Coordinates of C-alpha atoms in Angstrom, one line a residue:
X15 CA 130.1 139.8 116.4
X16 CA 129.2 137.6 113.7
X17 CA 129.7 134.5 116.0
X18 CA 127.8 135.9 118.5
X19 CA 124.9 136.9 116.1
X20 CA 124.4 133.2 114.8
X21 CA 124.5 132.2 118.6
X22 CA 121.8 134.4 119.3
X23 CA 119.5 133.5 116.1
X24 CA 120.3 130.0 117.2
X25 CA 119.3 129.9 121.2
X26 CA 116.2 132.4 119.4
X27 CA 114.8 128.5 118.1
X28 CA 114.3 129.7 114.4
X29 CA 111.8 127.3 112.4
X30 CA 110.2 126.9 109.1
X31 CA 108.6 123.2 109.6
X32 CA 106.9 120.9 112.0
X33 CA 107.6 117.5 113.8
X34 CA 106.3 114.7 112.2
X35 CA 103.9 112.8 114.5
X36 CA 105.6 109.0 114.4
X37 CA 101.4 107.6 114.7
X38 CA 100.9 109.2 111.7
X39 CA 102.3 108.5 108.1
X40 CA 105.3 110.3 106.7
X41 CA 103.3 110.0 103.5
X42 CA 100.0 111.3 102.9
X43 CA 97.1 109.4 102.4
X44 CA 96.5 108.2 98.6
X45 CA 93.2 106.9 97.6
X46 CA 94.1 105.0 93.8
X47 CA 91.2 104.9 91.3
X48 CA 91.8 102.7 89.1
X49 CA 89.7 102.7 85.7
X50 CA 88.5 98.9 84.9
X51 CA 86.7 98.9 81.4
X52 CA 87.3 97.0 78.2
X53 CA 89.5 99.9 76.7
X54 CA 92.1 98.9 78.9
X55 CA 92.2 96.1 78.1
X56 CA 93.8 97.8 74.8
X57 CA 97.2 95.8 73.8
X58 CA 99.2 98.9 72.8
X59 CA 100.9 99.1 76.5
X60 CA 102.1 95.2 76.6
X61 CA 100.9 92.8 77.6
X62 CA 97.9 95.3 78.4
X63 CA 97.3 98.8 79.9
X64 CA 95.7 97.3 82.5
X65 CA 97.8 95.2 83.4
X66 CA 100.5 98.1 83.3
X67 CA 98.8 100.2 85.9
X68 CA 98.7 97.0 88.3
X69 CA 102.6 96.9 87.9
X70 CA 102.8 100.6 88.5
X71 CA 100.0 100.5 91.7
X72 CA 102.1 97.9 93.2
X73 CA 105.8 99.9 92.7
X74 CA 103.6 102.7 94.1
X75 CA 102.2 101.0 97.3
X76 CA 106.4 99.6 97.3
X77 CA 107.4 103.2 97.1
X78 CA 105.3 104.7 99.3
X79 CA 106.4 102.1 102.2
X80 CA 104.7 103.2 105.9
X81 CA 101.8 104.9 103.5
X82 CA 98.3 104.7 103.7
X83 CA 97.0 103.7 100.5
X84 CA 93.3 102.7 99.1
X85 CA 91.9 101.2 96.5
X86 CA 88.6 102.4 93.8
X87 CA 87.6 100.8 90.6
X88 CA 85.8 102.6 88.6
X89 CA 83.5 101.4 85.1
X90 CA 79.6 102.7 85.1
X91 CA 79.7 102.5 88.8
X92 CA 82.6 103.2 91.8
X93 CA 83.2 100.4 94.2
X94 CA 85.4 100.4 97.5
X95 CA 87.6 97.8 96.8
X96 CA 90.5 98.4 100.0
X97 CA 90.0 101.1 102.2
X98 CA 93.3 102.9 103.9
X99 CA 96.0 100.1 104.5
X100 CA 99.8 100.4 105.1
X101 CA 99.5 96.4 104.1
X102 CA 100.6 95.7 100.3
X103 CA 99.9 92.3 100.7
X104 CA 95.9 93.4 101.5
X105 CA 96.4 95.2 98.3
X106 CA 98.0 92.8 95.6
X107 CA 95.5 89.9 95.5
X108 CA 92.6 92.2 95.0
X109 CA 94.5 94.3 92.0
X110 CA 95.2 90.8 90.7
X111 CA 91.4 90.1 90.6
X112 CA 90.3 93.3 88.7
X113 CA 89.0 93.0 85.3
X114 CA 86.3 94.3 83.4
X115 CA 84.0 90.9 84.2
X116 CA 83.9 91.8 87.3
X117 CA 82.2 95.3 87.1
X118 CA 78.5 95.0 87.0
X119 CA 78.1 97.9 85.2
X120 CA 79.7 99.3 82.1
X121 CA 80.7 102.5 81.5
X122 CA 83.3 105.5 82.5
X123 CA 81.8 107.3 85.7
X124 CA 84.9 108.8 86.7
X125 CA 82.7 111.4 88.7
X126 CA 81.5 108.6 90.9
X127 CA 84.8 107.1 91.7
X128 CA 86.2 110.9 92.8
X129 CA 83.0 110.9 95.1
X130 CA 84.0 107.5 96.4
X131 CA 87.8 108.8 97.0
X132 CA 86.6 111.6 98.9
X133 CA 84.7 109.7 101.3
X134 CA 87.6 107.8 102.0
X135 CA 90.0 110.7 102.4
X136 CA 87.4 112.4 105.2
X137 CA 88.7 109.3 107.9
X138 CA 92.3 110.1 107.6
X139 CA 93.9 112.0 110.6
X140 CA 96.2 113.9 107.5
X141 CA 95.2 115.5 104.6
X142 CA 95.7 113.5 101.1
X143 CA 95.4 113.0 97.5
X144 CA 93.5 111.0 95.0
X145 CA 95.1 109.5 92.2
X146 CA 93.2 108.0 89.0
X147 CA 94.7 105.7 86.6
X148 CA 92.9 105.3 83.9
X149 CA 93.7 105.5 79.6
X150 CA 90.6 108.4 78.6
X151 CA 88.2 110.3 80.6
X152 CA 84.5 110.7 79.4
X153 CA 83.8 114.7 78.8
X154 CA 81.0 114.5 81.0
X155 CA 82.9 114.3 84.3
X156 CA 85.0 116.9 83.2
X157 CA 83.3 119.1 85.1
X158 CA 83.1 117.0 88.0
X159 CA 86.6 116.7 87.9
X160 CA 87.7 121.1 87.4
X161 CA 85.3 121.9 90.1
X162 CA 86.6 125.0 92.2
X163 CA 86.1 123.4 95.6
X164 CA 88.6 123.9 98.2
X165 CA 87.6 121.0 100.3
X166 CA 88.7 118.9 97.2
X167 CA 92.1 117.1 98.0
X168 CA 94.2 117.3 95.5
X169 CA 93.7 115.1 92.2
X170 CA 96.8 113.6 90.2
X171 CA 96.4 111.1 87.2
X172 CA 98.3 108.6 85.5
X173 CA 97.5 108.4 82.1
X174 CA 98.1 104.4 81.0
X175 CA 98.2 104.8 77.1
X176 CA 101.3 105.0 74.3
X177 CA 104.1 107.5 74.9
X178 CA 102.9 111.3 73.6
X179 CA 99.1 110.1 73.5
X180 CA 97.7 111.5 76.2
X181 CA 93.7 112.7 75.7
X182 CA 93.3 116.0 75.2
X183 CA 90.5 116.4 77.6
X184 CA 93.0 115.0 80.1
X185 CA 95.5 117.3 79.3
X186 CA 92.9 120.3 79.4
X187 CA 92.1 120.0 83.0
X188 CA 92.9 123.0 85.5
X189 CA 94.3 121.8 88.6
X190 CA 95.0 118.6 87.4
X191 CA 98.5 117.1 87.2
X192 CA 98.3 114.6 84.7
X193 CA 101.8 112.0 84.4
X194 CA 102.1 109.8 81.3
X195 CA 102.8 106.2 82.2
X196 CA 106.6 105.9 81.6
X197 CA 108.8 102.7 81.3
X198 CA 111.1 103.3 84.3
X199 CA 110.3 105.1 87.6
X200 CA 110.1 109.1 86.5
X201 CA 106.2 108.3 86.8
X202 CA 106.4 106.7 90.1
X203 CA 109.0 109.4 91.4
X204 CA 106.8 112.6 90.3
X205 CA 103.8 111.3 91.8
X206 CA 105.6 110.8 95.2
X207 CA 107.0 114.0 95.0
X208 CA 103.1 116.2 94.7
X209 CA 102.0 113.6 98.0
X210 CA 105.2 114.6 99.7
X211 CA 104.2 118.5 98.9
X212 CA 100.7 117.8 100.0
X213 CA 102.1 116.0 103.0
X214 CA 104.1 118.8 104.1
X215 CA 102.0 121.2 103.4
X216 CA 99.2 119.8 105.6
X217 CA 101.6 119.7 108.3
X218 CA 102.2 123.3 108.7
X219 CA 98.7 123.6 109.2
X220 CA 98.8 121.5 111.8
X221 CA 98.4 122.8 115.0
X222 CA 98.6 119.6 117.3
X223 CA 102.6 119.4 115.7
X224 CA 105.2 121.1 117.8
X225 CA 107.4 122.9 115.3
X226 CA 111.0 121.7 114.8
X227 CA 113.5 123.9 116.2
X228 CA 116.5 124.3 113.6
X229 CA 118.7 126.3 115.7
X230 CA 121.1 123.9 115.4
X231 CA 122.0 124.2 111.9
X232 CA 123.3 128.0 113.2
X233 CA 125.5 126.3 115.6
X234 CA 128.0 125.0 112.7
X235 CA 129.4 128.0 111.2
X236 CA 129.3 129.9 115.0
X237 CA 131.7 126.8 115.7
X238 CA 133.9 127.2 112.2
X239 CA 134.0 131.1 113.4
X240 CA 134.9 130.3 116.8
X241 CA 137.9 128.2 115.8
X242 CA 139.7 131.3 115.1
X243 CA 140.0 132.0 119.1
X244 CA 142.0 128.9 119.4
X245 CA 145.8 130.0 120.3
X246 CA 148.9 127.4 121.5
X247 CA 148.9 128.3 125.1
X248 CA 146.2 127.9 128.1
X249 CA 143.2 127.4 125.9
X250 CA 144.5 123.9 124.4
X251 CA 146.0 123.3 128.2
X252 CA 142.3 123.4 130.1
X253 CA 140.8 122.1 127.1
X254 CA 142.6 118.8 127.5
X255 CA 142.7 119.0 131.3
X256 CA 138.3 119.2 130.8
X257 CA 138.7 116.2 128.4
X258 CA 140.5 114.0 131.4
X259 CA 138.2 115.1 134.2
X260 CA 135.1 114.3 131.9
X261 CA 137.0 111.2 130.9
X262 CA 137.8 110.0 134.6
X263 CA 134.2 111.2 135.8
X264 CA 132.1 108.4 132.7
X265 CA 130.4 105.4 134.7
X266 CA 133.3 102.3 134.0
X267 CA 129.9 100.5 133.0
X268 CA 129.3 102.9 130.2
X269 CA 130.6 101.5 126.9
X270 CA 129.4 102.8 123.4
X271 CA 129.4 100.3 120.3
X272 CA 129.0 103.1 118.0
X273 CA 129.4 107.2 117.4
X274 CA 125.6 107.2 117.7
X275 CA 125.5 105.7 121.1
X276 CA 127.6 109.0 122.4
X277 CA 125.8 111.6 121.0
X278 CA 121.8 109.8 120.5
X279 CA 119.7 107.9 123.1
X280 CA 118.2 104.8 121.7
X281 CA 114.6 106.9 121.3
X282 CA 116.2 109.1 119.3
X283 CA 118.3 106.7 117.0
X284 CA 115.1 105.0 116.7
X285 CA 113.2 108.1 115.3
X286 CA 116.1 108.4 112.5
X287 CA 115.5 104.8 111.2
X288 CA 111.8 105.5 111.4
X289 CA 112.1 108.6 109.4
X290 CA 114.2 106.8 107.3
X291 CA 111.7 104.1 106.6
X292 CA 113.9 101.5 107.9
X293 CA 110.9 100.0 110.4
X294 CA 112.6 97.1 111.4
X295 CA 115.9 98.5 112.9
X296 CA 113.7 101.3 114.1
X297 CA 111.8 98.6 116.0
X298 CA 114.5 97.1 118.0
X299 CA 116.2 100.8 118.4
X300 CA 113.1 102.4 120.5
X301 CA 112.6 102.0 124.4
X302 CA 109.3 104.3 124.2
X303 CA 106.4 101.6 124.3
X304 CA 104.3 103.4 122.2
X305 CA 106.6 104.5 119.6
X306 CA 108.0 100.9 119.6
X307 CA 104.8 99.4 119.1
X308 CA 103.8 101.6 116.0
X309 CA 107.1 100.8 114.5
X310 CA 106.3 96.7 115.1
X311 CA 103.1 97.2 113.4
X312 CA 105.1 99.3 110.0
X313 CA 107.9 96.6 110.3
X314 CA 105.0 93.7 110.2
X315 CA 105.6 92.4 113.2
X316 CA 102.2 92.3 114.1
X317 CA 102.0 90.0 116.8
X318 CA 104.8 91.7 119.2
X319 CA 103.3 94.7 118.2
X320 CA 100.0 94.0 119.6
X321 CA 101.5 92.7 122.9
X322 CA 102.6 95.9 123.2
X323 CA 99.8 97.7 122.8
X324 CA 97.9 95.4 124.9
X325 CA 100.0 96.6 127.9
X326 CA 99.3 100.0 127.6
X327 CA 95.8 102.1 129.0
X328 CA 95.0 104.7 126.4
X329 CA 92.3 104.7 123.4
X330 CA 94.8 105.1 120.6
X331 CA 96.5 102.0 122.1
X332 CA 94.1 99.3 121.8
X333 CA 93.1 100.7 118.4
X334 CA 96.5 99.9 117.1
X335 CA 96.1 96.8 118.6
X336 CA 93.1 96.0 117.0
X337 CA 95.0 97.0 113.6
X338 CA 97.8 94.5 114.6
X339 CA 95.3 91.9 115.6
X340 CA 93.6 92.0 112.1
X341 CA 97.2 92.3 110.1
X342 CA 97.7 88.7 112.2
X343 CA 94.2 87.4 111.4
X344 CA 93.3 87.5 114.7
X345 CA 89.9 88.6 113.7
X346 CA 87.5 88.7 116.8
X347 CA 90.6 89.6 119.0
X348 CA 90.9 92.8 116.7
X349 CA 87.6 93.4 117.0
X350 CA 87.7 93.2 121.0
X351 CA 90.5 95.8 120.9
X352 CA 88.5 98.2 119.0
X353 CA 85.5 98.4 121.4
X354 CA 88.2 98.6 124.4
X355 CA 88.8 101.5 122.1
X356 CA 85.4 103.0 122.0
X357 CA 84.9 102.0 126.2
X358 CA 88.1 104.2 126.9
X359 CA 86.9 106.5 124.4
X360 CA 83.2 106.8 123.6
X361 CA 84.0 109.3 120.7
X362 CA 86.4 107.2 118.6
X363 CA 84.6 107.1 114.9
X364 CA 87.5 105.1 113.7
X365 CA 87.1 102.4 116.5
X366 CA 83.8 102.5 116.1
X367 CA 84.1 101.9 112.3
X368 CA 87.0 99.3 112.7
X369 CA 84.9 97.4 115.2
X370 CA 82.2 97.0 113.0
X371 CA 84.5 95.4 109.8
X372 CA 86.0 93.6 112.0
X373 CA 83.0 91.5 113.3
X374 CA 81.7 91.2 109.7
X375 CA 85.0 89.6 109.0
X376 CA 84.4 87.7 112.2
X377 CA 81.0 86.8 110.3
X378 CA 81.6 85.5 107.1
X379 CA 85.0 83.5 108.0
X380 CA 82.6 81.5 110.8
X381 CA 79.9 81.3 108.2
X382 CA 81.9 80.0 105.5
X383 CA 83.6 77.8 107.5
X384 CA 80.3 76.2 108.7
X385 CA 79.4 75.9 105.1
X386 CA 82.7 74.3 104.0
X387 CA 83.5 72.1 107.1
X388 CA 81.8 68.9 106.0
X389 CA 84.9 67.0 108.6
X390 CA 85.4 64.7 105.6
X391 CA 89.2 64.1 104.1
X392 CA 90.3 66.9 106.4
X393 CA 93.2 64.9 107.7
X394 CA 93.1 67.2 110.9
X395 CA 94.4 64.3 112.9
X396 CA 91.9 65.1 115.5
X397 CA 89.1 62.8 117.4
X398 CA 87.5 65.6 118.9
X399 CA 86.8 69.0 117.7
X400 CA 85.2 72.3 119.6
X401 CA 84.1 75.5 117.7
X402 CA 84.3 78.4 119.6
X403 CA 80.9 78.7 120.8
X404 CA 81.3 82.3 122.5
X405 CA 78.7 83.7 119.6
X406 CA 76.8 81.2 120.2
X407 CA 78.4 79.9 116.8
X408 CA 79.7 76.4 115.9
X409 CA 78.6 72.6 117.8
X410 CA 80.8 70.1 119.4
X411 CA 81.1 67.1 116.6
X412 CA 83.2 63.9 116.6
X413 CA 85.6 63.2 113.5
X414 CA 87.2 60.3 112.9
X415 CA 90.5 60.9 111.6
X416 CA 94.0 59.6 110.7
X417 CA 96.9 59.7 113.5
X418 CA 99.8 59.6 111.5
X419 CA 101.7 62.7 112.0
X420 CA 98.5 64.7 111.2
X421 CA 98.1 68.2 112.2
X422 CA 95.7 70.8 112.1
X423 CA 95.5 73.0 109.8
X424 CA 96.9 76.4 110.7
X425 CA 94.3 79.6 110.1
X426 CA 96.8 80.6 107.0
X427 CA 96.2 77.3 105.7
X428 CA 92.7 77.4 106.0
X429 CA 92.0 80.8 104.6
X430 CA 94.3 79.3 101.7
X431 CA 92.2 76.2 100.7
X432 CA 88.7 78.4 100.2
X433 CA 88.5 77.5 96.5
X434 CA 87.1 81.1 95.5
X435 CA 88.6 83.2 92.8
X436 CA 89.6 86.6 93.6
X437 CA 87.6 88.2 90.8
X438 CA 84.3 85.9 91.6
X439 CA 84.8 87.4 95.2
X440 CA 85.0 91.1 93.8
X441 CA 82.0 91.0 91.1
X442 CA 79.6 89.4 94.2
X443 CA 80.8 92.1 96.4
X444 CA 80.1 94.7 93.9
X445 CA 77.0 93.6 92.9
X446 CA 76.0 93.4 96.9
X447 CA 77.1 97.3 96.8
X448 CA 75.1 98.1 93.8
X449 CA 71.9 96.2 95.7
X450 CA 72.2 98.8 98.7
X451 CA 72.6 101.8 96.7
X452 CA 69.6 100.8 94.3
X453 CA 71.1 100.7 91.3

């Protein structure tokens, strides 16, 4: 009777979560706000507390591997510095350029930078968090902070200052989880685990997510109880004689290299590794184009990816191979795929959005190019050079160069030699942002 009850509870499908959609992060979406003022500059965290909560951004972004993650900082005014990426290498460089020199205003508008993070949060397909890093909070945007909205994601902070010094108007605020900056990875590790809550709690919410049938966790003990039928005799008899016939009755060009290969299809193998963050095994494991594609793009692969992409017909296709055009620096080619986006799909915000970055991008590299392409000491190895004219951009000049075993520069290359520091780049681009606004 017992057997027969777990056999019914299981065939009954029982549930209590849903599938993961493998286009959408395991993680949920974090937007960092990162506090860049003189204070932490503050030597009590060596070498500085700033330079602290780079290192623990970075194991973060590391930790949070196939995760959407962007980037605020935050003095008198809040400036976008990275929106959503699952690229730390987009990220790194432009932590590496933050420092109080580059704000244009001074100050602690915490308030500002939430507003920012919010903004950000309302593009992702999943709901997700906001996480400030910062040393002290300004009492003012306390209440910006405790507001009783339930539209507000939820807020997490990592406190950057000496062991057991946490402000107390930090450690006063409702609703607030605040995590002191620790020496080894208890920080990083509580901080995953409130996205991961967050994560799965948006899921069951989720309507568009079939739920995940876990009938088959019944099916062990049924199969424990069931062992008790077993008697020496006829049962053991047509059990092996079944064993032959299915034995005999395999294709001869069948052959397994592993356990898995009996039991999993190549699909499903594939969604194990991809659940299991391992992208790159993941990627050569799935037969499903799309799903192989995706995994390309996480395993940064990004230019099999987009050949991938670019076979298939659908919206959400050649919008993921605009993202794995831009990861390659194919610029205007991303930008193409987004509007193929927006022609299959005239309501696509996030094409639409995408495709308009993506030709500023397009933008400034050609103009700064024009600028910094004087075709003297380029050692291109070229006679003849042609810019691609399709914007009606760039003129067909003669250089005369070396031909010893020159070669053109690659677009890596390129991007490399623009002599501009990181944190010049950051403070003109803020002070562009404060210009628009009027401030």
């Amino acid at each position: 009777m017992l057997c027969l009850s777990l056999l019914a509870l299981s065939a009954a499908g029982p549930s209590w979560s849903r599938i993961p959609n493998p286009l959408i992060a395991e993680t949920a979406p974090l937007v960092v706000a990162l506090k860049v003022t003189p204070s932490m500059e503050n030597t009590d965290l060596a070498p500085s507390r700033l330079d602290r909560a780079r290192f623990k951004i970075l194991d973060l972004i590391a930790t949070r591997a196939g995760g959407r993650t962007a980037l605020v900082a935050y003095a008198g005014t809040a400036h976008r510095v990275a929106p959503l990426t699952e690229d730390p290498n987009i990220l790194r460089p432009l932590l590496q350029g933050l420092n109080p020199k580059v704000m244009p205003v001074e100050g602690d508008d915490a308030a500002a930078a939430l507003e920012l993070a919010r903004e950000i949060l309302k593009v992702a397909e999943t709901p997700g968090a906001i996480l400030f890093v910062l040393d002290d909070l300004d009492p003012a945007t306390v209440a910006a902070l405790t507001k009783d909205d339930p539209e507000q994601p939820p807020v997490a902070m990592l406190v950057a200052v000496p062991s057991g010094k946490i402000p107390a108007q930090i450690k006063g605020l409702t609703g607030v989880s605040a995590v002191e900056l620790t020496a080894d990875n208890r920080d990083i590790t509580q901080i995953e685990r409130q996205l991961t809550s967050v994560q799965q709690a948006a899921q069951l919410n989720d309507e568009r997510l079939d739920w995940d049938d876990r009938g088959w966790l019944l099916l062990w003990p049924a199969a424990f109880i069931a062992l008790l039928w077993f008697r020496r005799g006829w049962t053991m008899r047509w059990g092996a004689a079944l064993v032959v016939v299915t034995t005999l009755q395999m294709p001869g060009s069948a052959h397994a290299e592993g356990w898995e290969d009996w039991f999993l299809t190549p699909d499903q193998q594939g969604q194990i590794a991809f659940r299991n963050k391992e992208f790159v095994r993941a990627a050569d494991l799935f037969s499903a184009p799309m799903w192989k594609a995706h995994t390309l793009l996480r395993a940064g692969r990004y230019e099999e990816a987009a050949e991938v992409f670019a076979g298939l017909s659908s919206a959400e296709a050649a919008f993921s191979e605009g993202l794995a055009r831009i990861g390659n620096r194919e610029y205007r080619a991303g930008a193409r795929a987004f509007e193929t986006a927006l022609n299959r799909q005239p309501d696509f915000p996030a094409a639409a959005k995408n495709a308009e970055i993506a030709w500023a991008i397009v933008e400034q590299v050609e103009t700064t190019r024009e600028q910094s392409d004087t075709g003297e000491e380029s050692g291109i190895g070229a006679d003849d050079m042609t810019f691609d004219n399709e914007a009606q951009r760039g003129v067909t000049s003669q250089v005369d160069a070396p031909m010893d075993e020159a070669t053109a520069p690659s677009p890596d290359q390129w991007i490399d030699s623009i002599d501009t520091e990181m944190g010049d780049f950051l403070r003109s681009r803020f002070l562009y942002d404060n210009s628009e606004k009027g401030t």
